[in-house]
PDB file of C-alpha atoms in Angstrom:
ATOM      1  CA  TYR A 532     132.407 117.202  77.196  1.00 24.00           C
ATOM      2  CA  GLN A 533     131.456 116.935  80.841  1.00 28.00           C
ATOM      3  CA  ALA A 534     133.934 117.810  83.575  1.00 31.00           C
ATOM      4  CA  THR A 535     133.683 115.903  86.866  1.00 37.00           C
ATOM      5  CA  VAL A 536     135.238 115.986  90.328  1.00 56.00           C
ATOM      6  CA  ASN A 537     134.656 112.325  91.158  1.00 71.00           C
ATOM      7  CA  VAL A 538     137.940 111.990  93.026  1.00 80.00           C
ATOM      8  CA  LEU A 539     137.019 114.708  95.525  1.00 84.00           C
ATOM      9  CA  ASP A 540     133.541 113.272  95.986  1.00 84.00           C
ATOM     10  CA  ASP A 541     134.956 109.775  96.452  1.00 83.00           C
ATOM     11  CA  LEU A 542     137.402 110.919  99.119  1.00 86.00           C
ATOM     12  CA  VAL A 543     134.816 112.809 101.202  1.00 90.00           C
ATOM     13  CA  GLU A 544     131.904 111.118 102.966  1.00 90.00           C
ATOM     14  CA  GLY A 545     128.709 112.570 101.555  1.00 89.00           C
ATOM     15  CA  GLY A 546     130.649 114.192  98.716  1.00 87.00           C
ATOM     16  CA  PHE A 547     132.578 117.441  98.515  1.00 88.00           C
ATOM     17  CA  PRO A 548     130.633 120.261 100.268  1.00 93.00           C
ATOM     18  CA  LYS A 549     128.680 122.553  97.935  1.00 92.00           C
ATOM     19  CA  SER A 550     129.384 125.660 100.053  1.00 96.00           C
ATOM     20  CA  ALA A 551     132.918 125.971 101.410  1.00 97.00           C
ATOM     21  CA  THR A 552     136.171 127.918 101.556  1.00 98.00           C
ATOM     22  CA  ILE A 553     138.945 125.669 100.263  1.00 97.00           C
ATOM     23  CA  MET A 554     142.675 126.351 100.506  1.00 98.00           C
ATOM     24  CA  ILE A 555     144.971 124.715  97.954  1.00 97.00           C
ATOM     25  CA  LEU A 556     148.367 124.546  99.627  1.00 98.00           C
ATOM     26  CA  GLY A 557     151.642 123.498  98.068  1.00 97.00           C
ATOM     27  CA  PRO A 558     155.212 124.441  97.124  1.00 96.00           C
ATOM     28  CA  SER A 559     156.155 126.109  93.861  1.00 94.00           C
ATOM     29  CA  ALA A 560     155.560 123.929  90.755  1.00 92.00           C
ATOM     30  CA  SER A 561     153.414 121.426  92.692  1.00 95.00           C
ATOM     31  CA  GLY A 562     150.388 122.040  90.451  1.00 94.00           C
ATOM     32  CA  LYS A 563     148.291 124.466  92.522  1.00 96.00           C
ATOM     33  CA  THR A 564     147.288 126.686  89.603  1.00 96.00           C
ATOM     34  CA  VAL A 565     146.537 123.742  87.329  1.00 94.00           C
ATOM     35  CA  LEU A 566     144.328 122.155  89.991  1.00 94.00           C
ATOM     36  CA  LEU A 567     142.514 125.464  90.484  1.00 96.00           C
ATOM     37  CA  GLU A 568     141.940 125.781  86.725  1.00 95.00           C
ATOM     38  CA  ASN A 569     140.748 122.173  86.529  1.00 93.00           C
ATOM     39  CA  LEU A 570     138.271 122.738  89.326  1.00 94.00           C
ATOM     40  CA  MET A 571     136.954 125.900  87.694  1.00 95.00           C
ATOM     41  CA  TYR A 572     136.462 124.200  84.339  1.00 94.00           C
ATOM     42  CA  ALA A 573     134.655 121.348  86.074  1.00 91.00           C
ATOM     43  CA  SER A 574     132.275 123.870  87.675  1.00 93.00           C
ATOM     44  CA  LEU A 575     131.706 125.667  84.356  1.00 95.00           C
ATOM     45  CA  CYS A 576     130.855 122.409  82.635  1.00 91.00           C
ATOM     46  CA  LYS A 577     128.299 121.687  85.354  1.00 91.00           C
ATOM     47  CA  GLY A 578     126.565 124.934  84.418  1.00 95.00           C
ATOM     48  CA  LYS A 579     127.880 126.981  87.326  1.00 96.00           C
ATOM     49  CA  SER A 580     129.041 130.584  87.016  1.00 98.00           C
ATOM     50  CA  CYS A 581     132.634 131.309  88.034  1.00 98.00           C
ATOM     51  CA  ALA A 582     134.825 134.289  88.885  1.00 98.00           C
ATOM     52  CA  PHE A 583     138.623 134.075  88.650  1.00 98.00           C
ATOM     53  CA  ILE A 584     140.702 136.564  90.663  1.00 98.00           C
ATOM     54  CA  ALA A 585     144.078 136.821  88.916  1.00 98.00           C
ATOM     55  CA  THR A 586     146.947 138.215  90.992  1.00 97.00           C
ATOM     56  CA  MET A 587     149.872 136.296  89.475  1.00 96.00           C
ATOM     57  CA  GLN A 588     149.375 136.632  85.719  1.00 97.00           C
ATOM     58  CA  PHE A 589     147.305 138.357  83.058  1.00 98.00           C
ATOM     59  CA  PRO A 590     143.821 136.901  82.544  1.00 98.00           C
ATOM     60  CA  PHE A 591     144.643 136.256  78.882  1.00 97.00           C
ATOM     61  CA  GLU A 592     147.520 134.064  80.076  1.00 98.00           C
ATOM     62  CA  VAL A 593     145.114 132.099  82.293  1.00 98.00           C
ATOM     63  CA  ARG A 594     142.817 131.567  79.292  1.00 98.00           C
ATOM     64  CA  LYS A 595     145.743 130.461  77.118  1.00 97.00           C
ATOM     65  CA  GLU A 596     147.079 128.135  79.815  1.00 95.00           C
ATOM     66  CA  MET A 597     143.681 126.538  80.329  1.00 95.00           C
ATOM     67  CA  LYS A 598     143.164 126.036  76.599  1.00 95.00           C
ATOM     68  CA  ALA A 599     146.511 124.211  76.370  1.00 93.00           C
ATOM     69  CA  LEU A 600     145.272 121.884  79.115  1.00 91.00           C
ATOM     70  CA  GLY A 601     142.137 121.154  77.091  1.00 91.00           C
ATOM     71  CA  PHE A 602     139.899 123.602  78.954  1.00 93.00           C
ATOM     72  CA  ASP A 603     138.601 126.155  76.466  1.00 96.00           C
ATOM     73  CA  THR A 604     136.621 128.770  78.408  1.00 96.00           C
ATOM     74  CA  SER A 605     135.579 130.938  75.436  1.00 96.00           C
ATOM     75  CA  GLU A 606     132.029 129.599  75.119  1.00 97.00           C
ATOM     76  CA  HIS A 607     131.446 129.927  78.857  1.00 97.00           C
ATOM     77  CA  GLU A 608     132.540 133.559  78.694  1.00 97.00           C
ATOM     78  CA  LYS A 609     130.267 134.211  75.699  1.00 96.00           C
ATOM     79  CA  GLU A 610     127.373 132.784  77.715  1.00 96.00           C
ATOM     80  CA  GLY A 611     128.195 135.202  80.547  1.00 97.00           C
ATOM     81  CA  ARG A 612     129.118 132.525  83.088  1.00 98.00           C
ATOM     82  CA  LEU A 613     132.792 133.370  83.553  1.00 98.00           C
ATOM     83  CA  ALA A 614     134.415 136.660  84.521  1.00 98.00           C
ATOM     84  CA  PHE A 615     137.897 137.664  85.607  1.00 98.00           C
ATOM     85  CA  VAL A 616     138.859 140.155  88.294  1.00 98.00           C
ATOM     86  CA  ASP A 617     142.188 141.474  87.017  1.00 98.00           C
ATOM     87  CA  CYS A 618     144.549 142.346  89.851  1.00 97.00           C
ATOM     88  CA  TYR A 619     147.701 141.895  87.780  1.00 97.00           C
ATOM     89  CA  SER A 620     147.683 144.219  84.753  1.00 97.00           C
ATOM     90  CA  ALA A 621     148.118 147.435  86.754  1.00 94.00           C
ATOM     91  CA  ALA A 622     151.100 145.946  88.603  1.00 91.00           C
ATOM     92  CA  ALA A 623     152.633 145.153  85.220  1.00 94.00           C
ATOM     93  CA  GLY A 624     152.012 148.696  83.999  1.00 94.00           C
ATOM     94  CA  ARG A 625     149.305 147.760  81.529  1.00 96.00           C
ATOM     95  CA  THR A 626     145.700 148.816  81.073  1.00 96.00           C
ATOM     96  CA  SER A 627     143.314 145.956  81.832  1.00 97.00           C
ATOM     97  CA  ASP A 628     141.032 144.579  79.110  1.00 96.00           C
ATOM     98  CA  GLU A 629     138.707 143.080  81.727  1.00 98.00           C
ATOM     99  CA  GLU A 630     135.402 144.500  82.928  1.00 97.00           C
ATOM    100  CA  TYR A 631     136.498 144.009  86.528  1.00 98.00           C
ATOM    101  CA  PHE A 632     139.973 145.177  87.556  1.00 98.00           C
ATOM    102  CA  VAL A 633     141.859 146.924  90.346  1.00 97.00           C
ATOM    103  CA  PRO A 634     144.529 149.635  90.000  1.00 95.00           C
ATOM    104  CA  SER A 635     146.619 148.090  92.768  1.00 94.00           C
ATOM    105  CA  VAL A 636     146.933 144.403  93.608  1.00 92.00           C
ATOM    106  CA  THR A 637     147.367 145.252  97.296  1.00 94.00           C
ATOM    107  CA  ASP A 638     144.107 147.242  97.541  1.00 96.00           C
ATOM    108  CA  LEU A 639     142.017 144.504  99.153  1.00 97.00           C
ATOM    109  CA  THR A 640     139.065 146.845  99.688  1.00 97.00           C
ATOM    110  CA  ARG A 641     138.887 147.508  95.940  1.00 97.00           C
ATOM    111  CA  VAL A 642     139.351 143.807  95.175  1.00 98.00           C
ATOM    112  CA  GLY A 643     136.387 143.067  97.424  1.00 97.00           C
ATOM    113  CA  THR A 644     134.284 145.770  95.777  1.00 97.00           C
ATOM    114  CA  GLU A 645     135.056 144.570  92.249  1.00 98.00           C
ATOM    115  CA  LEU A 646     134.350 140.972  93.253  1.00 98.00           C
ATOM    116  CA  SER A 647     131.006 141.946  94.808  1.00 97.00           C
ATOM    117  CA  THR A 648     129.961 143.721  91.603  1.00 98.00           C
ATOM    118  CA  CYS A 649     131.104 140.706  89.597  1.00 98.00           C
ATOM    119  CA  LEU A 650     129.122 138.305  91.805  1.00 97.00           C
ATOM    120  CA  GLU A 651     125.989 140.425  91.500  1.00 97.00           C
ATOM    121  CA  SER A 652     126.263 140.093  87.730  1.00 97.00           C
ATOM    122  CA  LEU A 653     127.007 136.353  87.713  1.00 98.00           C
ATOM    123  CA  GLY A 654     124.282 135.482  90.212  1.00 96.00           C
ATOM    124  CA  ARG A 655     123.635 133.047  93.047  1.00 96.00           C
ATOM    125  CA  GLY A 656     125.780 129.918  93.270  1.00 96.00           C
ATOM    126  CA  THR A 657     128.839 131.511  91.651  1.00 98.00           C
ATOM    127  CA  GLU A 658     132.137 129.870  92.557  1.00 98.00           C
ATOM    128  CA  VAL A 659     135.239 132.020  93.110  1.00 98.00           C
ATOM    129  CA  PHE A 660     138.818 131.025  92.292  1.00 98.00           C
ATOM    130  CA  LEU A 661     141.795 133.078  93.523  1.00 98.00           C
ATOM    131  CA  ASP A 662     145.343 132.527  92.297  1.00 98.00           C
ATOM    132  CA  SER A 663     147.114 133.429  94.518  1.00 97.00           C
ATOM    133  CA  LEU A 664     147.668 134.973  97.961  1.00 97.00           C
ATOM    134  CA  ALA A 665     151.407 135.290  97.223  1.00 95.00           C
ATOM    135  CA  PRO A 666     151.542 138.977  96.147  1.00 95.00           C
ATOM    136  CA  TRP A 667     149.555 139.956  99.248  1.00 96.00           C
ATOM    137  CA  VAL A 668     151.671 137.909 101.638  1.00 94.00           C
ATOM    138  CA  ALA A 669     154.725 139.882 100.533  1.00 88.00           C
ATOM    139  CA  ALA A 670     153.135 143.316 100.945  1.00 94.00           C
ATOM    140  CA  ILE A 671     150.125 143.288 103.311  1.00 95.00           C
ATOM    141  CA  LYS A 672     149.740 142.578 107.021  1.00 95.00           C
ATOM    142  CA  SER A 673     148.569 139.017 107.577  1.00 95.00           C
ATOM    143  CA  GLU A 674     145.458 140.015 109.551  1.00 96.00           C
ATOM    144  CA  PHE A 675     144.104 141.932 106.540  1.00 97.00           C
ATOM    145  CA  ILE A 676     144.590 138.909 104.281  1.00 97.00           C
ATOM    146  CA  VAL A 677     142.929 136.578 106.793  1.00 97.00           C
ATOM    147  CA  SER A 678     140.037 139.033 107.068  1.00 97.00           C
ATOM    148  CA  PHE A 679     139.668 139.126 103.275  1.00 98.00           C
ATOM    149  CA  VAL A 680     139.656 135.325 103.021  1.00 98.00           C
ATOM    150  CA  HIS A 681     137.104 135.046 105.826  1.00 97.00           C
ATOM    151  CA  ALA A 682     134.827 137.777 104.408  1.00 98.00           C
ATOM    152  CA  THR A 683     135.032 136.491 100.827  1.00 98.00           C
ATOM    153  CA  GLY A 684     134.370 132.938 101.934  1.00 98.00           C
ATOM    154  CA  ALA A 685     131.338 134.032 103.952  1.00 97.00           C
ATOM    155  CA  LYS A 686     129.980 136.034 101.012  1.00 97.00           C
ATOM    156  CA  VAL A 687     130.418 133.183  98.513  1.00 98.00           C
ATOM    157  CA  LYS A 688     129.082 130.509 100.875  1.00 97.00           C
ATOM    158  CA  GLY A 689     126.112 132.717 101.665  1.00 96.00           C
ATOM    159  CA  GLU A 690     125.216 132.483  97.985  1.00 96.00           C
ATOM    160  CA  GLU A 691     125.733 128.688  97.988  1.00 96.00           C
ATOM    161  CA  GLY A 692     129.075 128.698  96.233  1.00 97.00           C
ATOM    162  CA  ARG A 693     132.647 127.639  96.874  1.00 97.00           C
ATOM    163  CA  PHE A 694     135.686 129.877  97.317  1.00 98.00           C
ATOM    164  CA  TYR A 695     139.007 128.291  96.322  1.00 98.00           C
ATOM    165  CA  PHE A 696     142.382 129.987  96.754  1.00 98.00           C
ATOM    166  CA  THR A 697     146.021 128.973  96.381  1.00 98.00           C
ATOM    167  CA  VAL A 698     148.921 129.635  98.732  1.00 97.00           C
ATOM    168  CA  GLY A 699     152.530 128.495  98.921  1.00 96.00           C
ATOM    169  CA  THR A 700     154.110 126.553 101.759  1.00 94.00           C
ATOM    170  CA  SER A 701     156.907 129.072 102.338  1.00 91.00           C
ATOM    171  CA  ILE A 702     154.688 131.514 104.260  1.00 92.00           C
ATOM    172  CA  ASP A 703     154.962 132.159 107.995  1.00 92.00           C
ATOM    173  CA  LYS A 704     153.611 129.250 110.075  1.00 94.00           C
ATOM    174  CA  GLU A 705     151.507 131.473 112.316  1.00 95.00           C
ATOM    175  CA  PHE A 706     149.912 133.109 109.270  1.00 96.00           C
ATOM    176  CA  LEU A 707     149.315 129.709 107.673  1.00 96.00           C
ATOM    177  CA  THR A 708     147.558 128.534 110.845  1.00 96.00           C
ATOM    178  CA  LYS A 709     145.218 131.543 110.722  1.00 97.00           C
ATOM    179  CA  ILE A 710     144.447 130.968 107.041  1.00 97.00           C
ATOM    180  CA  ASP A 711     143.830 127.290 107.805  1.00 97.00           C
ATOM    181  CA  GLU A 712     141.358 128.269 110.541  1.00 97.00           C
ATOM    182  CA  ALA A 713     139.512 130.531 108.078  1.00 97.00           C
ATOM    183  CA  SER A 714     139.170 127.612 105.633  1.00 98.00           C
ATOM    184  CA  ASP A 715     136.596 124.819 105.662  1.00 98.00           C
ATOM    185  CA  GLY A 716     138.886 122.549 103.717  1.00 97.00           C
ATOM    186  CA  VAL A 717     142.550 122.169 102.830  1.00 97.00           C
ATOM    187  CA  ILE A 718     143.896 120.356  99.774  1.00 96.00           C
ATOM    188  CA  GLU A 719     147.638 119.857 100.085  1.00 97.00           C
ATOM    189  CA  LEU A 720     149.900 119.210  97.113  1.00 97.00           C
ATOM    190  CA  ARG A 721     153.430 117.875  97.432  1.00 96.00           C
ATOM    191  CA  LEU A 722     156.338 117.769  95.029  1.00 94.00           C
ATOM    192  CA  LEU A 723     158.696 114.894  95.779  1.00 92.00           C
ATOM    193  CA  GLU A 724     162.107 114.716  94.156  1.00 84.00           C
ATOM    194  CA  THR A 725     162.945 111.313  92.654  1.00 81.00           C
ATOM    195  CA  GLU A 726     165.791 110.020  90.478  1.00 78.00           C
ATOM    196  CA  LYS A 727     163.641 109.991  87.327  1.00 80.00           C
ATOM    197  CA  GLU A 728     161.287 112.971  87.570  1.00 81.00           C
ATOM    198  CA  PRO A 729     159.436 114.958  90.243  1.00 84.00           C
ATOM    199  CA  ARG A 730     156.499 113.108  91.786  1.00 91.00           C
ATOM    200  CA  ARG A 731     153.336 115.052  92.560  1.00 93.00           C
ATOM    201  CA  GLN A 732     150.932 114.058  95.332  1.00 94.00           C
ATOM    202  CA  PHE A 733     147.445 115.227  96.316  1.00 93.00           C
ATOM    203  CA  THR A 734     145.932 114.919  99.814  1.00 94.00           C
ATOM    204  CA  ILE A 735     142.717 116.236 101.328  1.00 94.00           C
ATOM    205  CA  ARG A 736     144.095 117.348 104.673  1.00 95.00           C
ATOM    206  CA  LYS A 737     140.888 118.765 106.116  1.00 95.00           C
ATOM    207  CA  ILE A 738     137.160 119.047 105.397  1.00 96.00           C
ATOM    208  CA  ARG A 739     135.251 120.657 108.243  1.00 95.00           C
ATOM    209  CA  GLY A 740     132.287 118.625 109.464  1.00 93.00           C
ATOM    210  CA  ARG A 741     132.825 115.642 107.160  1.00 93.00           C
ATOM    211  CA  LYS A 742     134.787 112.437 107.364  1.00 93.00           C
ATOM    212  CA  HIS A 743     137.310 112.113 104.554  1.00 93.00           C
ATOM    213  CA  SER A 744     140.147 109.981 103.319  1.00 90.00           C
ATOM    214  CA  THR A 745     143.647 111.270 104.050  1.00 90.00           C
ATOM    215  CA  ARG A 746     145.074 108.976 101.377  1.00 88.00           C
ATOM    216  CA  SER A 747     147.753 110.598  99.213  1.00 90.00           C
ATOM    217  CA  LEU A 748     147.168 110.192  95.488  1.00 89.00           C
ATOM    218  CA  ASP A 749     149.884 110.532  92.868  1.00 89.00           C
ATOM    219  CA  PHE A 750     148.949 112.675  89.883  1.00 89.00           C
ATOM    220  CA  SER A 751     150.399 113.965  86.655  1.00 87.00           C
ATOM    221  CA  ILE A 752     149.776 117.107  84.622  1.00 88.00           C
ATOM    222  CA  VAL A 753     149.075 116.089  81.032  1.00 86.00           C
ATOM    223  CA  GLU A 754     148.768 118.529  78.136  1.00 86.00           C
ATOM    224  CA  GLY A 755     145.285 118.413  76.630  1.00 84.00           C
ATOM    225  CA  LYS A 756     143.933 116.498  79.635  1.00 83.00           C
ATOM    226  CA  GLY A 757     144.878 118.411  82.764  1.00 85.00           C
ATOM    227  CA  ILE A 758     145.317 116.552  86.030  1.00 87.00           C
ATOM    228  CA  VAL A 759     145.286 112.768  85.821  1.00 84.00           C
ATOM    229  CA  PHE A 760     145.320 110.808  89.067  1.00 83.00           C
ATOM    230  CA  GLN A 761     147.195 107.538  89.395  1.00 75.00           C
ATOM    231  CA  VAL A 762     145.027 105.088  91.354  1.00 64.00           C
ATOM    232  CA  ARG A 763     146.385 101.537  91.646  1.00 56.00           C
ATOM    233  CA  GLY A 764     148.226 101.966  88.398  1.00 41.00           C
ATOM    234  CA  ILE A 765     145.104 103.150  86.558  1.00 38.00           C
ATOM    235  CA  ASN A 766     144.570 106.681  85.313  1.00 42.00           C
ATOM    236  CA  LEU A 767     141.482 108.101  87.009  1.00 43.00           C
ATOM    237  CA  PRO A 768     140.383 111.045  84.844  1.00 43.00           C
ATOM    238  CA  SER A 769     138.655 113.105  87.486  1.00 44.00           C
ATOM    239  CA  LEU A 770     139.529 116.800  87.297  1.00 44.00           C
ATOM    240  CA  ARG A 771     139.560 116.944  83.521  1.00 40.00           C
ATOM    241  CA  LYS A 772     137.184 116.768  80.614  1.00 39.00           C
ATOM    242  CA  ARG A 773     135.350 113.527  79.917  1.00 37.00           C
ATOM    243  CA  ARG A 774     133.537 112.481  76.776  1.00 32.00           C
TER     244      ARG A 774
END
């Protein structure tokens, strides 16, 4: 299987930037985590190393969730190209099984230290995926979170990688503006209520320094396939596995 991100490349002139900080913004249940997991699997299948910072659930739940979507990460982990930074287990009162973990989800200094050690092990070009800022927004001053996003993005981009993170739309507007300014790109997801079933939409709202389409694409989340875009009535299998 080969994972691709053709949709992102098609929507951005010159293709999606290889070094960037990307915010995935959307309301609850809009598909932020699934998109993040899809993007990470796509990177893994391209031979890239990846680090996943888990603040919302146990890493074993992320693995299980991804496998149900058709994204089995076990071989990538065996090859040493995927590692988790566990920021959740301690908050849940459990001992972490991961090599990299923090005793408190709100200790951003420790998160940064663990991530740095993780990146040293994984090597140059590693991509970082954070799900999500939500626990920090509720407990930490916004300037510290913005500083973390900026510093992490600079570190990852300096090693020719991408830093993706998710955030909900219910956060303070001033804080959201600051996070937006610290990001090179913003992918916005929407969840529209309809009579039949909720309708999900994907839009690239911003890519710094590159022209891009602001077209909104409808997408579905399909078990065993991941995200499937609806383009002119045709399923465009971009952020999922391809044979």
